[in-house]
Every structure is written in structure tokens, then in C-alpha cells.
């Protein structure tokens, strides 16, 4: 008796293989179609969190340092630098912030694979390190109005914007949290536009 794996198993199996590079995954998902992001995956590979199980999934990346940001700025098509996650600063703005502040800013976001018509690299936010003045702001994590609970999230965001030139954001981050980087152990502020 021969057992044939289901089509879903055939799709999931290669993505579960530990030796599959992100580029291999992208080629598999593109299934012979074009991919403009394929030539950038060598920069992003060390920062991605897994592989997509299928062509509808996204792949998250985090802790993207200034060196990778500089490479992306040089290699990304100019039109892609304007990509924005909802109200976040543009991809170009956060990459420039990381390059301009090498020890202070890292980028996080996601990749959309070539199997989707909206293939892209998106920045969802940044992590800010070594800015002790940000610790002075009172941030409250609840659903009440800031005027009622004394939260200073707008002043916090204004300080971050002024420090890093993120002027093309249309609003403050949806999430601001303290974060310790797993890779370096450094404490910082995680800013995310959902």
C-alpha cells in the first residue's frame, strides 16, 4: 500500500526543513513567478522569525540593525521606501533613523512573499535604545483617556519623533512597551503600529 501525503503536507514540509533558506522558500512560493524582494533576502535572513507555511503567510523580522538598514536603503527600489504600515512612519524613514542612529534604533516588521500580489517589505515599528530621557515619561497601559490617567504617550512620541526624524508618521504608535533585546540584553522601548 502506498500512502500519498496530502497537498497541505507537501506545502508545509519544505518550510519545516531547517536548511531551507529564506531565498529557497521565496522561490518555492513564487512557483516560477517574478519576485522583486528575492534579491534583498540575504540582508533580511538573519533577522526573520521562521518561514511562511504557505503563500498567504507573512514572515516577521525583528532587531534589524543599522548595517542591514543601510543595505536596504541602497538596494530597495525607490518607490518601495514609501511603504507604510497604517499610520506608521514610512519604511524609508525608519531605515534612515536606524542608519543615522546606529546604536539607538532597530527596525521590526514583516515580509509579504511573492505568491501574493502585495509582495513587500514593511516596517511596523522601531525599538529605541539608550535614551534615558524616555524613562521620564509616564506611560499608562489601559484604555482610559490620557487626560484621565496622566499618560504622557503623546509627549513620549513627540520626543522620539524629534530625536529620529520620523515626521511622516500620521499618528503615535499603537503600542509602546519596555523591551529587553534577547540578542543583546539591552533595554529599550518597543514602538509598534498595528
Short mmCIF file of C-alpha atoms in Angstrom, two decimals:
data_model
loop_
_atom_site.label_atom_id
_atom_site.label_comp_id
_atom_site.label_asym_id
_atom_site.label_seq_id
_atom_site.Cartn_x
_atom_site.Cartn_y
_atom_site.Cartn_z
CA UNK A 1 0.00 0.00 0.00
CA UNK A 2 1.35 3.46 -0.94
CA UNK A 3 0.46 6.44 1.18
CA UNK A 4 0.41 9.78 -0.59
CA UNK A 5 0.77 12.87 1.57
CA UNK A 6 -1.98 15.44 1.37
CA UNK A 7 -1.28 18.59 -0.69
CA UNK A 8 -1.09 20.57 2.56
CA UNK A 9 1.68 18.29 3.82
CA UNK A 10 3.63 18.81 0.61
CA UNK A 11 3.38 22.58 1.08
CA UNK A 12 4.30 22.54 4.77
CA UNK A 13 7.12 20.01 4.60
CA UNK A 14 9.71 22.16 2.78
CA UNK A 15 9.07 25.14 5.06
CA UNK A 16 9.72 22.91 8.06
CA UNK A 17 13.13 21.82 6.80
CA UNK A 18 15.82 23.58 8.86
CA UNK A 19 18.17 24.00 5.89
CA UNK A 20 15.71 25.88 3.67
CA UNK A 21 16.95 29.43 3.26
CA UNK A 22 14.52 32.28 3.03
CA UNK A 23 15.50 32.64 -0.64
CA UNK A 24 14.71 28.94 -1.23
CA UNK A 25 11.35 29.48 0.44
CA UNK A 26 10.65 32.55 -1.71
CA UNK A 27 11.48 30.66 -4.93
CA UNK A 28 9.22 27.79 -3.84
CA UNK A 29 6.35 30.15 -3.04
CA UNK A 30 6.82 32.17 -6.25
CA UNK A 31 6.43 28.93 -8.22
CA UNK A 32 8.29 30.32 -11.21
CA UNK A 33 6.77 33.79 -10.99
CA UNK A 34 8.66 37.05 -10.54
CA UNK A 35 9.81 38.35 -7.14
CA UNK A 36 11.31 41.78 -6.62
CA UNK A 37 12.08 41.05 -2.93
CA UNK A 38 14.14 37.93 -3.70
CA UNK A 39 17.32 39.97 -4.23
CA UNK A 40 17.01 41.51 -0.75
CA UNK A 41 16.53 38.38 1.33
CA UNK A 42 20.24 37.94 2.07
CA UNK A 43 20.02 41.16 4.13
CA UNK A 44 16.88 40.09 5.99
CA UNK A 45 17.63 36.37 6.51
CA UNK A 46 19.45 36.78 9.87
CA UNK A 47 16.51 38.73 11.29
CA UNK A 48 13.47 36.72 10.17
CA UNK A 49 11.42 34.63 12.56
CA UNK A 50 10.73 31.44 10.65
CA UNK A 51 9.33 30.66 7.22
CA UNK A 52 5.80 31.01 5.86
CA UNK A 53 3.82 27.78 5.89
CA UNK A 54 2.12 28.74 2.65
CA UNK A 55 1.90 31.56 0.14
CA UNK A 56 -0.69 33.52 2.14
CA UNK A 57 1.50 33.89 5.23
CA UNK A 58 3.81 36.74 6.10
CA UNK A 59 7.25 36.45 7.69
CA UNK A 60 8.17 38.69 10.60
CA UNK A 61 11.60 40.18 11.19
CA UNK A 62 12.99 41.97 14.21
CA UNK A 63 16.18 43.55 15.56
CA UNK A 64 17.16 44.86 12.12
CA UNK A 65 20.34 46.88 12.84
CA UNK A 66 21.72 49.92 11.06
CA UNK A 67 24.04 47.82 8.86
CA UNK A 68 21.11 45.92 7.35
CA UNK A 69 19.08 49.14 7.13
CA UNK A 70 21.89 50.77 5.14
CA UNK A 71 21.97 47.85 2.70
CA UNK A 72 18.22 48.00 2.22
CA UNK A 73 18.35 51.76 1.60
CA UNK A 74 20.90 51.17 -1.15
CA UNK A 75 19.12 48.23 -2.76
CA UNK A 76 15.38 48.83 -2.36
CA UNK A 77 13.51 50.27 -5.34
CA UNK A 78 12.86 53.96 -4.56
CA UNK A 79 9.09 53.56 -4.72
CA UNK A 80 9.17 50.87 -2.01
CA UNK A 81 10.68 53.24 0.55
CA UNK A 82 7.31 54.99 0.81
CA UNK A 83 5.56 51.81 2.07
CA UNK A 84 3.72 52.46 5.35
CA UNK A 85 2.08 50.17 7.87
CA UNK A 86 -1.15 52.00 8.61
CA UNK A 87 -0.18 55.21 10.45
CA UNK A 88 3.49 54.30 10.96
CA UNK A 89 6.45 56.18 9.55
CA UNK A 90 7.46 55.03 6.07
CA UNK A 91 9.91 52.20 5.54
CA UNK A 92 12.42 54.76 4.25
CA UNK A 93 12.08 56.92 7.37
CA UNK A 94 12.69 54.09 9.83
CA UNK A 95 15.64 52.77 7.80
CA UNK A 96 17.17 56.27 7.73
CA UNK A 97 16.59 56.57 11.50
CA UNK A 98 18.40 53.25 12.09
CA UNK A 99 21.34 54.29 9.88
CA UNK A 100 21.53 57.75 11.44
CA UNK A 101 21.40 56.35 15.00
CA UNK A 102 23.30 53.05 14.80
CA UNK A 103 23.28 52.09 18.47
CA UNK A 104 19.91 53.56 19.25
CA UNK A 105 17.36 52.36 16.66
CA UNK A 106 16.49 48.92 15.30
CA UNK A 107 13.59 48.11 12.99
CA UNK A 108 10.91 45.41 13.09
CA UNK A 109 8.22 44.43 10.61
CA UNK A 110 7.27 41.77 8.11
CA UNK A 111 7.75 40.47 4.57
CA UNK A 112 4.97 39.53 2.19
CA UNK A 113 6.04 36.66 -0.12
CA UNK A 114 5.94 36.77 -3.93
CA UNK A 115 2.95 34.43 -4.08
CA UNK A 116 0.79 37.40 -3.06
CA UNK A 117 0.16 40.36 -5.34
CA UNK A 118 1.03 42.74 -2.47
CA UNK A 119 4.62 41.42 -2.14
CA UNK A 120 6.57 43.87 0.02
CA UNK A 121 8.87 44.65 2.92
CA UNK A 122 7.10 46.60 5.64
CA UNK A 123 8.30 48.26 8.82
CA UNK A 124 5.80 48.06 11.67
CA UNK A 125 7.93 49.98 14.10
CA UNK A 126 11.21 50.51 15.86
CA UNK A 127 12.99 49.74 19.09
CA UNK A 128 14.76 52.69 20.71
CA UNK A 129 17.77 52.05 22.99
CA UNK A 130 19.97 54.25 25.17
CA UNK A 131 17.59 57.19 25.54
CA UNK A 132 17.24 57.58 29.31
CA UNK A 133 15.13 60.72 28.87
CA UNK A 134 12.33 58.49 27.60
CA UNK A 135 12.18 56.85 31.03
CA UNK A 136 10.97 60.18 32.44
CA UNK A 137 7.61 59.97 30.66
CA UNK A 138 4.67 58.43 32.47
CA UNK A 139 3.11 55.79 30.23
CA UNK A 140 -0.10 54.08 31.29
CA UNK A 141 -1.27 50.87 29.64
CA UNK A 142 -5.04 50.97 29.92
CA UNK A 143 -7.98 52.01 27.81
CA UNK A 144 -8.86 55.20 29.66
CA UNK A 145 -8.22 58.61 28.17
CA UNK A 146 -4.73 60.04 28.73
CA UNK A 147 -6.17 63.18 30.27
CA UNK A 148 -7.86 60.99 32.87
CA UNK A 149 -4.92 58.74 33.76
CA UNK A 150 -1.98 61.14 33.29
CA UNK A 151 -0.38 59.16 30.47
CA UNK A 152 2.30 61.13 28.60
CA UNK A 153 2.35 58.98 25.47
CA UNK A 154 1.95 61.97 23.14
CA UNK A 155 4.92 63.77 24.72
CA UNK A 156 6.88 60.49 24.59
CA UNK A 157 6.14 60.14 20.88
CA UNK A 158 6.97 63.80 20.20
CA UNK A 159 10.39 63.24 21.80
CA UNK A 160 11.03 60.11 19.70
CA UNK A 161 9.88 61.89 16.53
CA UNK A 162 12.16 64.86 17.20
CA UNK A 163 15.14 62.65 18.01
CA UNK A 164 14.89 60.38 14.97
CA UNK A 165 13.11 62.42 12.27
CA UNK A 166 10.06 60.21 11.90
CA UNK A 167 7.90 63.06 10.65
CA UNK A 168 5.89 61.11 8.10
CA UNK A 169 4.01 59.06 10.71
CA UNK A 170 0.37 60.11 10.80
CA UNK A 171 -0.11 59.22 14.45
CA UNK A 172 1.73 57.94 17.50
CA UNK A 173 2.43 54.20 17.89
CA UNK A 174 -0.44 51.96 18.92
CA UNK A 175 1.83 50.05 21.31
CA UNK A 176 4.73 51.37 23.41
CA UNK A 177 6.40 48.86 25.74
CA UNK A 178 9.66 48.42 27.59
CA UNK A 179 11.68 45.67 25.95
CA UNK A 180 14.87 43.77 26.63
CA UNK A 181 16.54 42.59 23.44
CA UNK A 182 17.04 38.81 23.55
CA UNK A 183 20.10 39.04 21.33
CA UNK A 184 21.99 41.76 23.21
CA UNK A 185 20.28 42.05 26.60
CA UNK A 186 19.88 45.81 26.07
CA UNK A 187 16.84 47.57 27.47
CA UNK A 188 14.80 49.75 25.18
CA UNK A 189 11.39 50.94 24.09
CA UNK A 190 9.38 48.89 21.58
CA UNK A 191 7.13 51.04 19.36
CA UNK A 192 4.61 49.30 17.11
CA UNK A 193 1.94 50.48 14.70
CA UNK A 194 -0.60 47.62 14.43
#
